[in-house]
Coordinates of C-alpha atoms in Angstrom, one line a residue:
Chain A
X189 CA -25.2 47.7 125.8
X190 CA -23.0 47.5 122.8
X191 CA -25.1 45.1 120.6
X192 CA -26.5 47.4 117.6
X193 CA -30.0 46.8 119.6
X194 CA -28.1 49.5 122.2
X195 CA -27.5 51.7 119.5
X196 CA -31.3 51.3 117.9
X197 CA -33.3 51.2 120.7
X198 CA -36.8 49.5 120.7
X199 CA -36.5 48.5 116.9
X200 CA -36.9 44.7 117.3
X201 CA -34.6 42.2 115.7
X202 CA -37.4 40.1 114.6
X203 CA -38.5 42.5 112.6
X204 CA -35.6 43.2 110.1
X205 CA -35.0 41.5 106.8
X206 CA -31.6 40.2 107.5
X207 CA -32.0 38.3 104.2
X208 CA -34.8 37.8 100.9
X209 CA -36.8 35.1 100.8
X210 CA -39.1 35.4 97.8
X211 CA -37.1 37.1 95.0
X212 CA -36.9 38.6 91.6
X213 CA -34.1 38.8 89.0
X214 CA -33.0 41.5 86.9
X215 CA -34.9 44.8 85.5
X216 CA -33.7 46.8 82.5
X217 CA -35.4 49.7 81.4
X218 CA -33.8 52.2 78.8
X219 CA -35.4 55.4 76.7
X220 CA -36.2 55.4 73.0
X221 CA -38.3 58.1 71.4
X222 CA -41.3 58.5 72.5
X223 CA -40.7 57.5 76.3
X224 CA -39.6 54.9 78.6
X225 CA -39.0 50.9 78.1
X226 CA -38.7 48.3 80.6
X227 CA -38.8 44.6 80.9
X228 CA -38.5 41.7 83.5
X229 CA -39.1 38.4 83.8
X230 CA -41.8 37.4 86.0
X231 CA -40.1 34.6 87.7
X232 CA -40.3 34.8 91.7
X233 CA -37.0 32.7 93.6
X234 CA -37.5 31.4 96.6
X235 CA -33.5 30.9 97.2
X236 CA -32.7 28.8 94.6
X237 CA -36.2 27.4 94.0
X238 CA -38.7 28.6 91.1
X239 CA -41.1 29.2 93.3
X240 CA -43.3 31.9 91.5
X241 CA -43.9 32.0 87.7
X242 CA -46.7 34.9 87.6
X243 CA -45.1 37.8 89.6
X244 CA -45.9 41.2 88.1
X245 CA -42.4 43.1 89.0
X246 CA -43.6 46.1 86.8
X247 CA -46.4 48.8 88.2
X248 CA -47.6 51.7 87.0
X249 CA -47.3 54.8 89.9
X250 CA -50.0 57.6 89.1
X251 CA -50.2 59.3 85.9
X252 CA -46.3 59.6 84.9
X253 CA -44.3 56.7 86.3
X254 CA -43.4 53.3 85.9
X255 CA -41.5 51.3 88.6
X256 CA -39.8 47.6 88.4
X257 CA -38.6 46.1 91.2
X258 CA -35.9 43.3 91.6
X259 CA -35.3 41.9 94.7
X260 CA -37.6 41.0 97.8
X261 CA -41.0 40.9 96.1
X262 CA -42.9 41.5 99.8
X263 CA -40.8 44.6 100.5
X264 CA -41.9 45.3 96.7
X265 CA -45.3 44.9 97.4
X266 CA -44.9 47.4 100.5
X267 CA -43.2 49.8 98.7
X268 CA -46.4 50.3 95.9
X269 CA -48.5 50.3 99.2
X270 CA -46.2 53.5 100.6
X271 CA -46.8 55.0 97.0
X272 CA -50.7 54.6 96.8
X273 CA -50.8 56.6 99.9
X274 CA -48.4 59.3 98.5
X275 CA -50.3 59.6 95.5
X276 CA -53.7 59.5 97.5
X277 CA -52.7 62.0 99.4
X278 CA -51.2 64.2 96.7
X279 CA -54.6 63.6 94.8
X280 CA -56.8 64.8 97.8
X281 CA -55.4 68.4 97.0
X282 CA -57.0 68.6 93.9
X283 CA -55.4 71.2 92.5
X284 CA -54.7 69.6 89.3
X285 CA -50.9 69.2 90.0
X286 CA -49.1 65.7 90.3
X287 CA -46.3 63.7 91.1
X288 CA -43.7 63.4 88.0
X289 CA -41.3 60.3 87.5
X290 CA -38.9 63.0 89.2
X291 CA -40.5 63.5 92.0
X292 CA -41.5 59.6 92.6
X293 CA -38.1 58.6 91.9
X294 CA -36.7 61.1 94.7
X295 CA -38.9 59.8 97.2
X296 CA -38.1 56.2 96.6
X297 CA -34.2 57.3 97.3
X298 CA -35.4 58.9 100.5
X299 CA -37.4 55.9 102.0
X300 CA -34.4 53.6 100.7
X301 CA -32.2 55.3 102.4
X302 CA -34.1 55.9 105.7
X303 CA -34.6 51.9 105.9
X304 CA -31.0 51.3 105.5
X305 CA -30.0 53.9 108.6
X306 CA -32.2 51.9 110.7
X307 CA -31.0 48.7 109.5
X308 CA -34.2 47.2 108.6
X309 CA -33.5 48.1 104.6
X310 CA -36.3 47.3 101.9
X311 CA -34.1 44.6 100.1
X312 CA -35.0 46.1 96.2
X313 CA -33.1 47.4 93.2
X314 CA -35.6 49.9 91.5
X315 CA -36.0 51.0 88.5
X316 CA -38.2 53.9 87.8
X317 CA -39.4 55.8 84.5
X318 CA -41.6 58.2 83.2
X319 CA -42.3 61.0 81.0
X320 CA -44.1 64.1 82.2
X321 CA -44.1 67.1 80.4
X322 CA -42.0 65.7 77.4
X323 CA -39.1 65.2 80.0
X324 CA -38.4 61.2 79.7
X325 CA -36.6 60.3 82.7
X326 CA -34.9 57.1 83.7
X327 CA -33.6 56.1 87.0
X328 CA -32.8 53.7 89.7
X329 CA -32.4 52.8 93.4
X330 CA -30.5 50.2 95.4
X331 CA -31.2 48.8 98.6
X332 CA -29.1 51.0 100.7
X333 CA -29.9 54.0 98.8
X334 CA -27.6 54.6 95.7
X335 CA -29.1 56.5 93.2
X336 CA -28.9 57.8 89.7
X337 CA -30.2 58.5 86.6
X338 CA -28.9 57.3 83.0
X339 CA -29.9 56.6 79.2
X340 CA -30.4 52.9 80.0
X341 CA -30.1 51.4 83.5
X342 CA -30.3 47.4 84.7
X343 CA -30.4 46.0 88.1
X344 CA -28.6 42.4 89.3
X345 CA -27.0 40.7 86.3
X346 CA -28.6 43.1 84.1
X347 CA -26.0 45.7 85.6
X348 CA -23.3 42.6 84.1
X349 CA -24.5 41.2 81.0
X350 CA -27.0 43.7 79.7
X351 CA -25.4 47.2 80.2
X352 CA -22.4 46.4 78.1
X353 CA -24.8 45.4 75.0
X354 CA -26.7 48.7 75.9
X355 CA -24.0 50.7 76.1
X356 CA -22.9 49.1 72.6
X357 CA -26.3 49.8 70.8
X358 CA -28.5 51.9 72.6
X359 CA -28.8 55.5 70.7
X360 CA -31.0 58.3 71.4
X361 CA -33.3 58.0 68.5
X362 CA -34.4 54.5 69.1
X363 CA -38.0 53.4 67.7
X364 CA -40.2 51.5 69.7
X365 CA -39.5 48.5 67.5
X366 CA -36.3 48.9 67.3
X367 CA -36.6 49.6 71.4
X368 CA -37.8 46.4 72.2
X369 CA -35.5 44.3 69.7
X370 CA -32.8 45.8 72.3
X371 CA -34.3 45.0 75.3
X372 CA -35.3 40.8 74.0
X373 CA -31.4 40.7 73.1
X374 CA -30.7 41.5 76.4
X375 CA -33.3 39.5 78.2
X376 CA -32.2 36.7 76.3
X377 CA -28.6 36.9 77.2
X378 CA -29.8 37.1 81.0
X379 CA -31.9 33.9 80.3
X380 CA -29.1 32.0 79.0
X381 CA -26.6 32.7 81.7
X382 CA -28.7 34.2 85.0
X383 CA -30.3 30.5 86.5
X384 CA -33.2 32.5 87.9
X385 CA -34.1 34.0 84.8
X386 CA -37.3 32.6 83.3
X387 CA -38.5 32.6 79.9
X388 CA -42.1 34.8 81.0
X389 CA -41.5 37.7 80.4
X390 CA -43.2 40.9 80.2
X391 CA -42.5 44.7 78.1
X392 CA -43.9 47.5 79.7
X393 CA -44.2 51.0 77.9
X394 CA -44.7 54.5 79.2
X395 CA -45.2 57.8 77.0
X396 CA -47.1 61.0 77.2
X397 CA -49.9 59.1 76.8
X398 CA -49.6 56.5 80.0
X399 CA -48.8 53.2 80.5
X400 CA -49.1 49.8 78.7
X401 CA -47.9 46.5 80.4
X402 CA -47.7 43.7 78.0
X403 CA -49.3 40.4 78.3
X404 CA -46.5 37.9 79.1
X405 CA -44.7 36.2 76.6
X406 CA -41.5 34.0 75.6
X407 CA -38.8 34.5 73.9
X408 CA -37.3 32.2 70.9
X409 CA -34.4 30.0 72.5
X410 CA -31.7 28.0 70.4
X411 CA -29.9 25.0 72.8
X412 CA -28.3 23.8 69.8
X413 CA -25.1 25.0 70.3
X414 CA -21.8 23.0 70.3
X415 CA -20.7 24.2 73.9
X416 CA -24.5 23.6 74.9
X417 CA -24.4 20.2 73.8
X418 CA -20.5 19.6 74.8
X419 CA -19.7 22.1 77.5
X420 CA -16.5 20.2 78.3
X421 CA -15.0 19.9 75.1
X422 CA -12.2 22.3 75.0
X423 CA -11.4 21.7 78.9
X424 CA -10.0 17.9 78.7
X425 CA -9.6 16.3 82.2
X426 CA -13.4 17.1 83.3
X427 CA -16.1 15.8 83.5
Chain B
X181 CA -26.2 33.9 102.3
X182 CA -26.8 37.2 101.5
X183 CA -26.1 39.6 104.6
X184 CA -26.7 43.0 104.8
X185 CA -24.1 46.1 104.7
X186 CA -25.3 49.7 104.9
X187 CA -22.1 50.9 103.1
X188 CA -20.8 50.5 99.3
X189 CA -17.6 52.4 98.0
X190 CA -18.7 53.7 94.8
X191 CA -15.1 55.2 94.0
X192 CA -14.2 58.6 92.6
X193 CA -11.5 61.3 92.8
X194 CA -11.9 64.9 93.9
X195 CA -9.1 67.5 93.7
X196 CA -9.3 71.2 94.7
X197 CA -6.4 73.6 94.3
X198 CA -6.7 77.4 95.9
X199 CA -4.4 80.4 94.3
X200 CA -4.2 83.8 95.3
X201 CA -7.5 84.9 93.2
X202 CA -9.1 81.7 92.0
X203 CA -10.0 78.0 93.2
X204 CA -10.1 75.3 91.2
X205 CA -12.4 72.4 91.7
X206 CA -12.1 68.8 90.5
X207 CA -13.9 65.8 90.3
X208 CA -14.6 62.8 87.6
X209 CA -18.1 61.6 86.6
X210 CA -17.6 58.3 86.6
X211 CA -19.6 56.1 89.5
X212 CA -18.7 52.2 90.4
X213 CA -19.5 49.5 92.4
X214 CA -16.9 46.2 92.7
X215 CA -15.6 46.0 89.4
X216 CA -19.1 47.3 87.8
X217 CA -19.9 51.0 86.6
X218 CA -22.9 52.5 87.6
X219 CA -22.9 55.4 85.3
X220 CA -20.5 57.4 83.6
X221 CA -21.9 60.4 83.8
X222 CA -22.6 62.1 87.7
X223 CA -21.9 64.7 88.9
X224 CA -20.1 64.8 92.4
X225 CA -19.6 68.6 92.9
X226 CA -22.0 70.2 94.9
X227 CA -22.7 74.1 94.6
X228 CA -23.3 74.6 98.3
X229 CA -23.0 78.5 98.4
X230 CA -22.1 81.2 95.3
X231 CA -18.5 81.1 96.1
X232 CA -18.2 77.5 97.9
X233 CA -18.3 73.9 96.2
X234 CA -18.1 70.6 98.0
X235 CA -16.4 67.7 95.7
X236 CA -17.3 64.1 97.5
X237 CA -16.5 61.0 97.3
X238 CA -17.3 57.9 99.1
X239 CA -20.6 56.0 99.5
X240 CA -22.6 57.9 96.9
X241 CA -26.1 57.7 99.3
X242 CA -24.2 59.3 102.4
X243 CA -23.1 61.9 100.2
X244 CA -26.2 63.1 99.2
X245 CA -27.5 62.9 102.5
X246 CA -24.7 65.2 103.1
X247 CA -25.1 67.5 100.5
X248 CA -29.0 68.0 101.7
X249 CA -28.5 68.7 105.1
X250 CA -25.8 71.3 104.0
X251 CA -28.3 73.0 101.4
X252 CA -30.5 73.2 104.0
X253 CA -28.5 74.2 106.4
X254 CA -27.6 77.0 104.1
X255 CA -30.9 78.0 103.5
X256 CA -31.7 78.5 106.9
X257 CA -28.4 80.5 107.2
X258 CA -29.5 82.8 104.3
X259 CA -32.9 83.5 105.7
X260 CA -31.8 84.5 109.2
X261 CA -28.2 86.5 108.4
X262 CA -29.7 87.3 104.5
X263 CA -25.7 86.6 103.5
X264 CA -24.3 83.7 101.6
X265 CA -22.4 81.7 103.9
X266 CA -18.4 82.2 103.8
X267 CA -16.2 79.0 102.5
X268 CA -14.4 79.1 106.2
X269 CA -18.0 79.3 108.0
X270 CA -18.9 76.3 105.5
X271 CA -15.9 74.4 106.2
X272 CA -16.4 74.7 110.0
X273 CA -19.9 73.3 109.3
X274 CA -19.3 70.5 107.5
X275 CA -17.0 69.0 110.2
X276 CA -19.3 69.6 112.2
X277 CA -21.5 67.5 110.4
X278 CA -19.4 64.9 109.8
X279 CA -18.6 64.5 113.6
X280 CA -22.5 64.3 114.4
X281 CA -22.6 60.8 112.9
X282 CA -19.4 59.8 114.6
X283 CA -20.4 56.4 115.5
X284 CA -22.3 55.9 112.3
X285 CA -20.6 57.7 109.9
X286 CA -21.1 59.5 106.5
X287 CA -18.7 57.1 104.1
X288 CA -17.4 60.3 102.6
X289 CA -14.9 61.6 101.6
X290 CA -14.9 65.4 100.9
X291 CA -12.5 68.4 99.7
X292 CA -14.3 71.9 99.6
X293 CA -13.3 74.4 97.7
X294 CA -14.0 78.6 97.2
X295 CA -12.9 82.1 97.8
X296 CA -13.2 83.2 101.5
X297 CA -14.5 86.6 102.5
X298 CA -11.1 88.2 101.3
X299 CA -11.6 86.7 97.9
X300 CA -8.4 84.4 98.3
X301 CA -8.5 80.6 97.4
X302 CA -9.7 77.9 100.0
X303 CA -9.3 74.9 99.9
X304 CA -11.1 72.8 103.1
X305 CA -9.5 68.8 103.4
X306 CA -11.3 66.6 105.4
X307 CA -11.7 62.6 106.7
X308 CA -15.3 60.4 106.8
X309 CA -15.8 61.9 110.5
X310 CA -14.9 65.4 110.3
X311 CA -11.2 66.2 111.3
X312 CA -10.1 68.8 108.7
X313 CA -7.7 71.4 107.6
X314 CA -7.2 74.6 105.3
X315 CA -4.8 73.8 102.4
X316 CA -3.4 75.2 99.2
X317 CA -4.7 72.2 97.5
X318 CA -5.9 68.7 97.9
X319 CA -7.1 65.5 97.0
X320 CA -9.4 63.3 98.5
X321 CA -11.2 59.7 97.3
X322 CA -10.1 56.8 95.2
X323 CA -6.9 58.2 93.3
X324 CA -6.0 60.4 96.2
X325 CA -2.8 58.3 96.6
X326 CA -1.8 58.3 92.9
X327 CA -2.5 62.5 92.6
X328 CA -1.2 63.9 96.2
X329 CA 2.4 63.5 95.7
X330 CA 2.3 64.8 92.1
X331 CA 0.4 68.0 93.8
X332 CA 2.9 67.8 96.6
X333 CA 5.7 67.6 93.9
X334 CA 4.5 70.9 92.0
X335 CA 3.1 72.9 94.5
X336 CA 5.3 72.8 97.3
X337 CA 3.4 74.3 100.1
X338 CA 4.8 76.0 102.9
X339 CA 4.9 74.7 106.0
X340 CA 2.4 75.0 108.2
X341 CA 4.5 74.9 111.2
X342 CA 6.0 78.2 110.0
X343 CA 5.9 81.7 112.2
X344 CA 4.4 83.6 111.4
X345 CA 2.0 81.5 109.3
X346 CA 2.2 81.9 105.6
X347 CA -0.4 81.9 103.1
X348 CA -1.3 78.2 101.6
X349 CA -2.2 79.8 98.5
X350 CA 0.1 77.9 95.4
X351 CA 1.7 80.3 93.2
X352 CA 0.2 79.1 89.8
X353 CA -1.9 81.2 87.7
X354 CA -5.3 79.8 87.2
X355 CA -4.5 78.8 83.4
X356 CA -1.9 76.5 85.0
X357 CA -4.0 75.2 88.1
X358 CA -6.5 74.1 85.7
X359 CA -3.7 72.1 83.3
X360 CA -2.3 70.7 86.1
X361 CA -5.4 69.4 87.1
X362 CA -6.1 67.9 83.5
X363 CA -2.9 66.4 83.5
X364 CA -3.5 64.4 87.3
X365 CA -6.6 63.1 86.4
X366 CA -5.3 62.0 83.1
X367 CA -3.3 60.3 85.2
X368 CA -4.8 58.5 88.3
X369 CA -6.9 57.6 85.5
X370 CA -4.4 55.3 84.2
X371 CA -4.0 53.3 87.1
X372 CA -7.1 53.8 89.3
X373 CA -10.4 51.4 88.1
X374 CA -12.9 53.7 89.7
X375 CA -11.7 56.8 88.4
X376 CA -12.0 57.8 85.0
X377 CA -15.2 58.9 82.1
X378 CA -14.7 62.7 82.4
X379 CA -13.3 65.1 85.0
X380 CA -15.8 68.0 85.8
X381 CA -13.4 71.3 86.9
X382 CA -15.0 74.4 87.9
X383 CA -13.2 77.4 88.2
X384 CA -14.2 79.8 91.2
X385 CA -13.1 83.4 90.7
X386 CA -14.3 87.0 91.1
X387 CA -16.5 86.8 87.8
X388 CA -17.8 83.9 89.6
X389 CA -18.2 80.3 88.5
X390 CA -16.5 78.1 85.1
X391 CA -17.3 74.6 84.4
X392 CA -15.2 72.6 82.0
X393 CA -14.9 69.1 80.9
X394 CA -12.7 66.8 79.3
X395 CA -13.2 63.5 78.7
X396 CA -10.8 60.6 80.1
X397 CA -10.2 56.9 79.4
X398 CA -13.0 55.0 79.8
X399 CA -12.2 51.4 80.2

């Protein structure tokens, strides 16, 4: 018994994600004044396929948080369900106390990383945000369990193409307005050059006074460009 | 298709250097993974007692499962002995740890640092599964191979086949331990992708603990 079944035990195969099957592209959420900011599409792959065009990837987690998932939408799905029952149980105290983004955000690293030591990982970058006590915090977890917090954060390509643009522009001060002018000039970058990016897309907002998801929406496109319409001009030879 | 690796590298540099009186503790902020940066800004020293930091690099999410079970442990320690833990008692500790998960091990890569019960330097060197040494200085992680023979260079040790044993210690005072570390970092910096942002150095002495920064390249 050398196979890594030997080294698990009665964990069975079958039962592992060895790979996604329905998934979702990047997140990016970022602070501005008031709060928290985040946006993703709502497009759900299966592989290369568009299967999904209605997937909420943004949910609310009690009174403070917001969480976005990219990745394996199921394990998504089972992750809010492990949260419900954390804040059910948290609520059955009633001692008027709650979880903050903090505390959520902690306890996301901890499952993450308990998945990943039994090899059986929830396949998710998470983003998570909140406010509680005019503390904004803004953080994120991958699939094996690296964690951090920052000013802006972006899973997938958003860690690619939309960090540099925030790291470029993003300031502490930001209005809301201003806030979500940053986040559709990164979205729209993603949906130009990430193919799994759709053009649904949805804004959600969290401040002291709780959470607003926006309807979904679309963003203005231009396909008029030269190297649109003549991507091989400038390489002669191809095709 | 997409397969599945419980490990990452997410880079960094730690460097420790013990004198006579004083410890210095090193690490940069910055956090990678390939050729993308996480964040520029965390922190990978870890106060573990109130004369003892660990400085890790490695798989960021092993770390901090490291650096829990060591608080912990720590606590525990407090309660029943109602001491802080000595950096040698520490040291012994974290090997210990490390070899635990032999055969599935923490991806880290650690340098502890602090005064021992005589108020000397310590500096504890160690690999991912626990073997480890006392040293006058050290440096572990991504830019461990550009820094370690600049230390070498400036703080010959002595041997540590010598009889009888002589102290590890390096002869700088702490003004120049903490230059020299400056000047390192500045360095690896130019060559090393996942090290750079800022170096965080805390100082360890008998007035207790100093934290400076200073900012390196960021590209």
């Amino acid at each position: 018994m050398t196979s890594v079944e030997g080294l698990l035990g009665c964990e069975q195969d079958s039962q592992r994600t060895l790979s996604p099957y329905v998934t979702g592209t990047s997140v990016i959420g970022i602070k501005y004044k008031d709060g928290i900011l985040m946006t993703a599409d709502m497009g759900g792959s299966y592989g290369s396929t568009l299967r999904y065009k209605s997937v909420e990837r943004m949910k609310s987690i009690g009174k403070h948080s917001l969480l976005g998932a990219s990745g394996e939408i199921s394990d998504f799905q089972e992750i809010l369900r492990y949260l419900d029952e954390l804040i059910k149980y948290d609520n059955m105290w009633d001692d008027g106390n709650s979880f903050g983004p903090k505390e959520i955000h902690n306890y996301l690293t901890r499952i993450m990383y308990n998945r990943r030591n039994k090899f059986d990982p929830l396949w998710n970058s998470l983003v998570l945000g909140g406010v509680k006590n005019g503390q904004k915090y803004l953080g994120t977890v991958s699939m094996i369990g690296v964690h951090f917090e920052d000013n802006h954060v972006a899973t997938g390509f958003g860690n690619h193409l939309a960090r540099p643009i925030l790291r470029d522009e993003w300031k502490e001060d930001l209005s809301y307005e201003e806030a979500v002018k940053l986040l559709e000039k990164c979205m729209r970058v993603l949906l130009y050059r990430d193919r799994s990016a759709i053009n649904k897309l949805q804004v959600a907002k969290i401040t002291e006074e709780g959470v607003t998801i926006s309807q979904p929406y679309s963003l203005k496109t231009f396909w008029g460009f030269n190297a649109f319409q003549n991507p091989s001009k400038g390489a002669e030879g191809t095709w | 298709m997409a397969r599945f690796s419980p490990y990452d590298n997410n880079g960094g540099t730690c460097v420790a250097i013990a004198g006579a009186d004083y410890c210095v503790i090193a690490a940069d902020t910055r956090m990678s993974t390939g050729y993308s940066i996480l964040t520029r800004d965390y922190s990978k020293i870890c106060k573990l007692a109130d004369k003892c930091l660990l400085a890790s690099s490695g798989f960021q999410a092993d770390v901090r499962a490291l650096q829990k079970v060591l608080s912990s442990r720590h606590l525990v320690y407090q309660h029943q002995h109602n001491k802080q833990m000595s950096c040698p008692a520490m040291g012994q500790l974290l090997s210990n740890t490390l070899y635990y998960k032999r055969f599935f091990p923490y991806y880290a890569f650690n340098v502890l640092g602090g005064l021992d019960s005589e108020g000397k330097g310590c500096v504890f060197t160690y690999d991912a599964v626990g073997s480890y040494e006392r040293v006058g200085y050290s440096a572990q992680g991504s830019g461990s191979t550009l820094i370690m023979p600049v230390l070498d260079n400036q703080l010959k040790s002595p041997s540590p086949l010598l009889l009888p044993a002589k102290d590890a210690v390096t002869p700088l005072s702490e003004n120049e331990a903490v230059d020299l570390v400056k000047d390192v970092f500045a360095s690896a910096t130019e060559r090393d992708i996942y090290t750079g942002d800022r170096v965080e150095i805390v100082i360890v002495n008998a007035e207790g603990i100093r934290r400076e920064y200073i900012e390196l390249r960021k590209d």
